[in-house]
Coordinates of C-alpha atoms in Angstrom, one line a residue:
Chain S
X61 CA 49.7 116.8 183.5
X62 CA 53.2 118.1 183.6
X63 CA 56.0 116.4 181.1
X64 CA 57.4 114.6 183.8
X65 CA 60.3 113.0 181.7
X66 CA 61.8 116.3 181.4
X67 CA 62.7 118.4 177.7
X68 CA 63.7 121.7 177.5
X69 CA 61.0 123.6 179.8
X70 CA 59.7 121.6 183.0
X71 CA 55.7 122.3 181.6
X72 CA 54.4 122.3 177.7
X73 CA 53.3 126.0 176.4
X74 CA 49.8 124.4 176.8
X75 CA 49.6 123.4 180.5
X76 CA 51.7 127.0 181.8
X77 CA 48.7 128.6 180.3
X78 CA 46.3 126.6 181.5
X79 CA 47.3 126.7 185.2
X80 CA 48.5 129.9 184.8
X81 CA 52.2 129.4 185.8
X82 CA 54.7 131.5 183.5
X83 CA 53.8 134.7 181.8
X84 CA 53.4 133.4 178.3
X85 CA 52.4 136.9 176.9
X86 CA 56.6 137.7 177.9
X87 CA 58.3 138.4 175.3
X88 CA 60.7 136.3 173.6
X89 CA 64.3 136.3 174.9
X90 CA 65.7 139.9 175.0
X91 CA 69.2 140.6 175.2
X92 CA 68.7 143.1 178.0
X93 CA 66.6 140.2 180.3
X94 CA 68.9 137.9 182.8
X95 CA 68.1 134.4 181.8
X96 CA 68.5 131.9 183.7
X97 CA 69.1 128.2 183.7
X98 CA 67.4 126.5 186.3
X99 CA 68.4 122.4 187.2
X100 CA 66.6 120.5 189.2
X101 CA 65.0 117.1 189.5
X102 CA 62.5 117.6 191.4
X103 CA 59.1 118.9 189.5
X104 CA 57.8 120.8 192.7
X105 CA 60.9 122.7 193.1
X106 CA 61.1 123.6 189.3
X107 CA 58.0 125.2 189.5
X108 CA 58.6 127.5 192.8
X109 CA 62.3 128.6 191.3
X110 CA 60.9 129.1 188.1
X111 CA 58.3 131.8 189.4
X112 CA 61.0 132.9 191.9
X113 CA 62.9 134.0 189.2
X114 CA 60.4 135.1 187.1
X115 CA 58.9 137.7 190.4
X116 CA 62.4 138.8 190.2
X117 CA 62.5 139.7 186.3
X118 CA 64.6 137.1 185.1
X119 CA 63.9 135.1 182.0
X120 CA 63.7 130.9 183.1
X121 CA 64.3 128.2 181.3
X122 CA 64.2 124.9 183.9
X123 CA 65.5 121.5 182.8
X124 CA 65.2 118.1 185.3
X125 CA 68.3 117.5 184.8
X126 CA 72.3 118.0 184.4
X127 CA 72.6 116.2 181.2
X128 CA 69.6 118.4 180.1
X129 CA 71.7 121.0 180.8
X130 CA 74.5 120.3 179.2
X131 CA 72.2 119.3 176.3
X132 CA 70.5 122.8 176.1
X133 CA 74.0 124.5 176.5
X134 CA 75.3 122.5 173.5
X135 CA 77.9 121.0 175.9
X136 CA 77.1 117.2 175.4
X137 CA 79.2 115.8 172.7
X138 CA 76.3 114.7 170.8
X139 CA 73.1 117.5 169.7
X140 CA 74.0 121.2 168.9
X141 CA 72.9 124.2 171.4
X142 CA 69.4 125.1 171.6
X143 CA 69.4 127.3 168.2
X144 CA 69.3 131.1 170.0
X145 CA 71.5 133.7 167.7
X146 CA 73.7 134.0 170.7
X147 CA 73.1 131.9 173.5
X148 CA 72.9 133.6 176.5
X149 CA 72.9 132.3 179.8
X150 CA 73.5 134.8 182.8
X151 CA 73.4 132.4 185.8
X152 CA 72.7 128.9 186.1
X153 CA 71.2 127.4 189.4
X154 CA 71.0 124.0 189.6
X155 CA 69.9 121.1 192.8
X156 CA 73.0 119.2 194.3
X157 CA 71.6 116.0 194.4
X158 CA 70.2 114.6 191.2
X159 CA 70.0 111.2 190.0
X160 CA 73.0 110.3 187.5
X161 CA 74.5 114.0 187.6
X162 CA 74.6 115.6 190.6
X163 CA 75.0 119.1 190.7
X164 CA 78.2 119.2 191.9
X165 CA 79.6 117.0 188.6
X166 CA 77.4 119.7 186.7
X167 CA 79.3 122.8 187.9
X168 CA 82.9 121.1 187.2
X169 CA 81.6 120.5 183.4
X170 CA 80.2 124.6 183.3
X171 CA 83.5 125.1 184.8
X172 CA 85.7 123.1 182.5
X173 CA 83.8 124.6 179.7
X174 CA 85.5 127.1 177.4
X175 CA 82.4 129.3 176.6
X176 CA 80.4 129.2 179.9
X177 CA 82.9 128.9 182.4
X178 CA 82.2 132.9 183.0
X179 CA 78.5 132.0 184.1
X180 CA 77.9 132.0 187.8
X181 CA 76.7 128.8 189.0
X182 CA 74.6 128.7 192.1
X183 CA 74.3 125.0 193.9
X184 CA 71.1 124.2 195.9
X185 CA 70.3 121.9 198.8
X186 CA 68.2 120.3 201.7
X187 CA 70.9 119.1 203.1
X188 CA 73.8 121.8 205.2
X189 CA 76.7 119.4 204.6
X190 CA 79.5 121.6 205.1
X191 CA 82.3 119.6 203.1
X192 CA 79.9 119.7 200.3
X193 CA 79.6 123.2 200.3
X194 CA 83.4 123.5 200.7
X195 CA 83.7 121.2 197.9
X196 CA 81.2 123.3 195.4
X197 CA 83.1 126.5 196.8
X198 CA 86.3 125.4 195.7
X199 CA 84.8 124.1 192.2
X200 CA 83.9 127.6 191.5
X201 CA 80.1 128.1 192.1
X202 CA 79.3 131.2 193.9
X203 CA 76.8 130.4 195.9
X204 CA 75.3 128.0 197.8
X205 CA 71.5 127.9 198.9
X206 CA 69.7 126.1 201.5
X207 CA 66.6 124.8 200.4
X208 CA 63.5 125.5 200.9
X209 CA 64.9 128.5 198.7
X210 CA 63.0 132.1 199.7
X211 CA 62.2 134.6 197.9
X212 CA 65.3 136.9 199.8
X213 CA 67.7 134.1 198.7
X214 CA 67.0 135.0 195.0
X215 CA 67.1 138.8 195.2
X216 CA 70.3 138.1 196.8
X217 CA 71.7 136.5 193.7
X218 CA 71.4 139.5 191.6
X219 CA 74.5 140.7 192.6
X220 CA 76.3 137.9 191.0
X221 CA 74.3 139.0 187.7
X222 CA 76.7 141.3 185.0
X223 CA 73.5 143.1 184.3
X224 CA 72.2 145.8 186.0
X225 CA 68.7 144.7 186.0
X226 CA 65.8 146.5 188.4
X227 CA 64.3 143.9 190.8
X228 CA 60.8 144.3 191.4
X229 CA 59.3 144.7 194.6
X230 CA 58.0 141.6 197.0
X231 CA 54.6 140.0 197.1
X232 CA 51.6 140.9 195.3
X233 CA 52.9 143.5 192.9
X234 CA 53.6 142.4 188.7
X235 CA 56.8 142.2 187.7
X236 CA 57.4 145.9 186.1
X237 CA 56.7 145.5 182.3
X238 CA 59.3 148.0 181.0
X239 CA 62.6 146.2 180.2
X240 CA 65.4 146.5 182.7
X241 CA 68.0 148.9 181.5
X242 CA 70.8 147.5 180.5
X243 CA 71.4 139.1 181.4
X244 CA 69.6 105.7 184.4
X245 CA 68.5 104.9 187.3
X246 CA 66.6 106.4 189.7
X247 CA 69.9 106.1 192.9
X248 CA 70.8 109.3 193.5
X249 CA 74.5 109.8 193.5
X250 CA 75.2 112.2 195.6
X251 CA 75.7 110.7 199.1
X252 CA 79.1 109.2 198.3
X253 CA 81.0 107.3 201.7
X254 CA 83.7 109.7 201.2
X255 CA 81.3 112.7 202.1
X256 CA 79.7 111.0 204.9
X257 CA 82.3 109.9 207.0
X258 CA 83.6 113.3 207.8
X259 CA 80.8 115.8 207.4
X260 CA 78.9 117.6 210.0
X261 CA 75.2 117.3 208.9
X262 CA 73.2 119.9 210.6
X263 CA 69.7 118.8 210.0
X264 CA 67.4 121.7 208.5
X265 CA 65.2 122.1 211.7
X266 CA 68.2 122.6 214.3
X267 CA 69.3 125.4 212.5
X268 CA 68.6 128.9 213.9
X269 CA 69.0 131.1 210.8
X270 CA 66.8 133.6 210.5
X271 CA 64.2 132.8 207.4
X272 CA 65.1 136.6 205.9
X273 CA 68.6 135.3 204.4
X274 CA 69.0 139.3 203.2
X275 CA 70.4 140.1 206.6
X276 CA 73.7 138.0 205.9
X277 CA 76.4 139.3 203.3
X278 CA 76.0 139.0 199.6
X279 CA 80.0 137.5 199.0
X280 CA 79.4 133.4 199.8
X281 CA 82.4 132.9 202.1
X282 CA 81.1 135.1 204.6
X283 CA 77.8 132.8 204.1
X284 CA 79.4 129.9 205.4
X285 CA 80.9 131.1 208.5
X286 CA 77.8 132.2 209.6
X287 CA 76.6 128.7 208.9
X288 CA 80.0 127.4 210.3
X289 CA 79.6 129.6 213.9
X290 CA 76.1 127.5 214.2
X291 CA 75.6 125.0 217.2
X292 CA 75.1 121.8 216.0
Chain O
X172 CA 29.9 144.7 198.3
X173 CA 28.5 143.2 201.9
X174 CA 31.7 144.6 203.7
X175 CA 30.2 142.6 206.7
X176 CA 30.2 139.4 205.4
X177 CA 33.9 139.9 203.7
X178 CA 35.1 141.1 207.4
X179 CA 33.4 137.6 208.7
X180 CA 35.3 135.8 205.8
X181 CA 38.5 137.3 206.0
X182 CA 38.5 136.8 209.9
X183 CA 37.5 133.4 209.6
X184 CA 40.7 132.7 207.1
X185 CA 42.9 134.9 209.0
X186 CA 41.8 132.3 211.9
X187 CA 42.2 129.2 210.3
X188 CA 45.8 129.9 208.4
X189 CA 47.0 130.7 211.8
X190 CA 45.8 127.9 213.8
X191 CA 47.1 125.7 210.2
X192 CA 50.7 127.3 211.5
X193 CA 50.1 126.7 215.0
X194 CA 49.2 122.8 214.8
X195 CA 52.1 122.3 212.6
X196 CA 50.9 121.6 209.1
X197 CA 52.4 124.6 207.5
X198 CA 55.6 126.0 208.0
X199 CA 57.5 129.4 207.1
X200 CA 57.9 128.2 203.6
X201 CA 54.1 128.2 202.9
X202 CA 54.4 132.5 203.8
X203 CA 56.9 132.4 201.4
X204 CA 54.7 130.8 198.6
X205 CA 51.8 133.0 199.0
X206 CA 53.7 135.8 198.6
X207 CA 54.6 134.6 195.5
X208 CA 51.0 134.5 194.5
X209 CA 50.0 137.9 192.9
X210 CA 46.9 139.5 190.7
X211 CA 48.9 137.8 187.6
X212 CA 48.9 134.0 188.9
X213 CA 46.1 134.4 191.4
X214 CA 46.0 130.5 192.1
X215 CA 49.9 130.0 192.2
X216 CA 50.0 128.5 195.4
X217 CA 46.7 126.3 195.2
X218 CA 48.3 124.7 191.7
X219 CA 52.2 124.2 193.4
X220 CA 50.3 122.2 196.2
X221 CA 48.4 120.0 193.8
X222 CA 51.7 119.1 192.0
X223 CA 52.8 118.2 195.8
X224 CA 49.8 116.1 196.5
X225 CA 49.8 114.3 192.8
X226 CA 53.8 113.8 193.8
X227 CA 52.6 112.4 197.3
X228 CA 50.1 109.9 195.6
X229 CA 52.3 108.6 193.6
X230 CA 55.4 108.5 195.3
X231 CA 53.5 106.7 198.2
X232 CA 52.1 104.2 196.0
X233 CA 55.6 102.9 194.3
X234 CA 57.2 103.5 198.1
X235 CA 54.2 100.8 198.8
X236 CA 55.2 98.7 196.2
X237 CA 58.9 98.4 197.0
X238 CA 57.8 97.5 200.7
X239 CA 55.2 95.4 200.1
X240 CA 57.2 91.5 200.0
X241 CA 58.8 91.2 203.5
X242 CA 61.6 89.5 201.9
X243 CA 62.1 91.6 199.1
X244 CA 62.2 94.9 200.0
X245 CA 64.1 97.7 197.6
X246 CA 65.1 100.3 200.0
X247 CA 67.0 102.2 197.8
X248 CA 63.5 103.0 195.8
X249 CA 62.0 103.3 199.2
X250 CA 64.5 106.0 200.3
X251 CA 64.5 107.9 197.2
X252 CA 61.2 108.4 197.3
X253 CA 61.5 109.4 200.7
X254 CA 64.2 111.9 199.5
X255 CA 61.8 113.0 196.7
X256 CA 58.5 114.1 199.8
X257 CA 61.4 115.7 202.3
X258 CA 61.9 117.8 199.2
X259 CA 59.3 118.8 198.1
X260 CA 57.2 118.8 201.4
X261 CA 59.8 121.2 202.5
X262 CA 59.4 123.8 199.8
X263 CA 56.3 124.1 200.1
X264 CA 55.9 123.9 203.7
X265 CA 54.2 121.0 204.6
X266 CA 55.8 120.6 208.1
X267 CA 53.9 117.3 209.0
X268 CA 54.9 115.6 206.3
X269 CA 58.3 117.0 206.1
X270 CA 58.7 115.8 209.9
X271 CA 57.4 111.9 209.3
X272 CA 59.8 111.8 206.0
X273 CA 62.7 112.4 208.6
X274 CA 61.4 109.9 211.0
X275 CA 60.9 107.8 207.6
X276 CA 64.2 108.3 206.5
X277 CA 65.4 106.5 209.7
X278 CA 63.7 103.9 209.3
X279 CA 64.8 103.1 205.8
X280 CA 68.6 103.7 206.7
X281 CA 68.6 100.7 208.7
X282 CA 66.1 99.2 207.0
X283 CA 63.5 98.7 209.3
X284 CA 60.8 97.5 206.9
X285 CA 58.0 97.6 210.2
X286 CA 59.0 101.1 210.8
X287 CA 58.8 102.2 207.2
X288 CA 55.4 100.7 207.0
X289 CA 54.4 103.0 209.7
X290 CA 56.3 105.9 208.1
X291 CA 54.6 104.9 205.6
X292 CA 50.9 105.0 206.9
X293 CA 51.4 108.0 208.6
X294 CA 53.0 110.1 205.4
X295 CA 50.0 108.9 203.5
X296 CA 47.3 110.6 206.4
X297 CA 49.4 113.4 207.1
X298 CA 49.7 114.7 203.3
X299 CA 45.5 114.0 203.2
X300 CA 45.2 115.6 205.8
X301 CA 47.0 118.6 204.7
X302 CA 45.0 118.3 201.5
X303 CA 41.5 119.1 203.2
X304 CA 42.8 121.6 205.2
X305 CA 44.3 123.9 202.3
X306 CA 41.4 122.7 200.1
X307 CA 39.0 124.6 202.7
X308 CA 41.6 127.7 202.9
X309 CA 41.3 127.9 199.3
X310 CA 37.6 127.5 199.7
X311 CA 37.4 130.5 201.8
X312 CA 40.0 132.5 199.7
X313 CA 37.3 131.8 196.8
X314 CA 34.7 133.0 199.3
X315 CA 36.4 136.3 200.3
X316 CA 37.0 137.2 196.4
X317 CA 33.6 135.8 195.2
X318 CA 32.1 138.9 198.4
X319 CA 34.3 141.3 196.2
X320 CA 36.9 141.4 199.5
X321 CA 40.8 140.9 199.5
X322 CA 42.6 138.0 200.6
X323 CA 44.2 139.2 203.7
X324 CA 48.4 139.0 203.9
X325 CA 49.0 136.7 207.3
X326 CA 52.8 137.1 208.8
X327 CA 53.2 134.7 210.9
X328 CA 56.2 135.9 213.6

């Protein structure tokens, strides 16, 4: 059904339209729409971001995987960028653990990168290691997300966004169609011995944060004391 | 419209989502999938769960594979695919099988090959399971629209 080995958007034009996933009658990439670059290897989870995104006006394009990423970017050393006249990627939000790049190796490339070390990069994960979140802090992403992600957690992101772009309002109402006014193997390498031998893993259930992640403060630091103050 | 009958039906699925939430199959997440679902992608939530249950299938079935040999057994496939259900059963709130892929997990850390064939067993019923229930919530969503009615918003507290 879905192109399970990945390419530039996680579905073909064909199967989006037939199960009705991605506004296809959107138009083409707009200067004053946030786009954003969505990473993740896990085809369930591409889908849900993508239309979390989308119900919050941005512009998607999901890849399964870091070196897509760098690929579409035109950071690999080989293929040229995606040809866009100016290619323009507002955020990028991308899985922590992925099989041969994880997201954490991802972010350090953006970082490292001359022309998209500017772009906020958002890490997700199931997993609330707190040295790993240290660790992706410290890189220079600006967020961190505990998956399952909610629909509050990505309205929350806008802030990081340089455009002022109207978010449109939960559930069951269209996104507004006026334009905002104004962006190997299969062993996953993320669980490294280094990580595991002096991190605090809270599992997901034990946590008591409430689901409506809205209520704590947009800047990421204040994010992970929250987290921090939790029993374990 | 038979505003009768579309009060029956939207009763009946306002009982049946709940007591879904109350025996454990669906989680918070699954609230937060439906109200992602809107006039413009009507069966967003019904399509994101068959990609879950096509993922389940298959996942199970290699996960089966790699345990199958009692002296051979790959548990590094095993517990990436067990990796790949906690995932993806836990965004779209699938709380039963989210709950035997921990258990699972376990199992496969210290490789206990008996225990992940039970893991095993048990992710394979739980995610059917989970498929005939939402197939008859989606039956009854079809229902309610099909009488001309709305598909009532549930918050679960």
């Amino acid at each position: 059904m879905a192109a399970r080995d990945g390419g530039v958007s996680c579905l073909r034009r064909s199967e989006m339209i037939g199960i009705g996933i991605g506004e296809l009658e959107s138009p083409p990439l707009d200067s004053d729409q946030v786009h954003v670059l969505a990473v993740d290897d896990s085809l369930v989870d591409r889908i849900v971001i993508e239309r979390l995104l989308r119900i919050t006006s941005c512009k998607v394009t999901a890849v399964d995987s870091g070196w897509r990423a760098l690929e579409f970017l035109g950071l690999d050393e080989d293929k040229a960028a995606v040809e866009f006249d100016r290619l323009k990627v507002d955020l990028i939000i991308t899985d922590y653990c992925m099989p041969g790049m994880t997201g954490y190796e991802l972010l350090k490339k953006i970082k490292e990168s001359t022309s998209f070390k500017e772009v906020p990069v958002v890490i997700m994960s199931s997993e609330n290691v707190l040295t790993r979140i240290d660790r992706c802090l410290e890189e220079g992403a600006e967020d961190f997300l505990l998956k399952p992600v909610k629909l509050a957690d990505v309205k929350r992101l806008r802030s990081y966004l340089t455009r002022d772009v109207k978010v449109s309002g939960d559930g069951n109402k269209r996104k507004p169609s006026t334009p905002p006014p104004s962006p190997s193997p299969p062993q996953l390498s993320c669980t490294t011995s280094m990580e595991s031998s002096d991190s605090i893993v809270v599992d997901d259930d034990s946590l008591t944060l409430s689901s409506e992640s809205s209520t704590s403060p947009m800047d990421s630091p204040m994010r992970r004391l929250e987290m921090k103050s939790l029993p374990v | 419209m038979n505003t009768i009958v579309v009060g029956q039906l939207q009763r009946q699925f306002q009982d049946y989502i709940v007591s879904l939430y109350q025996q454990g199959y669906l989680d918070n997440q699954f609230t937060e999938l439906r109200k992602l679902q809107d006039e413009g992608s009507p069966d967003f939530v019904a399509e994101v769960v068959s990609l879950f249950f096509d993922d389940c299938a298959k996942v199970i079935n290699d996960m089966s594979t790699s345990l199958e040999r009692p002296d051979h057994v790959d548990f590094k496939q095993v517990d990436s695919g067990v990796h790949q259900l906690k995932g993806s059963s836990s965004s779209v709130g699938a709380r039963r099988v989210k709950n035997v892929c921990i258990a699972f997990k376990e199992c496969c850390d210290v490789q206990n090959r008996e225990g992940c064939l039970r893991c095993l067993q048990q992710v394979d019923y739980e995610y059917k399971m989970l498929k005939t229930k939402l197939q008859d919530l989606f039956n009854l969503e079809q229902q309610i629209l099909q009488a001309g009615g709305t598909i009532p918003q549930v918050s679960m507290n």
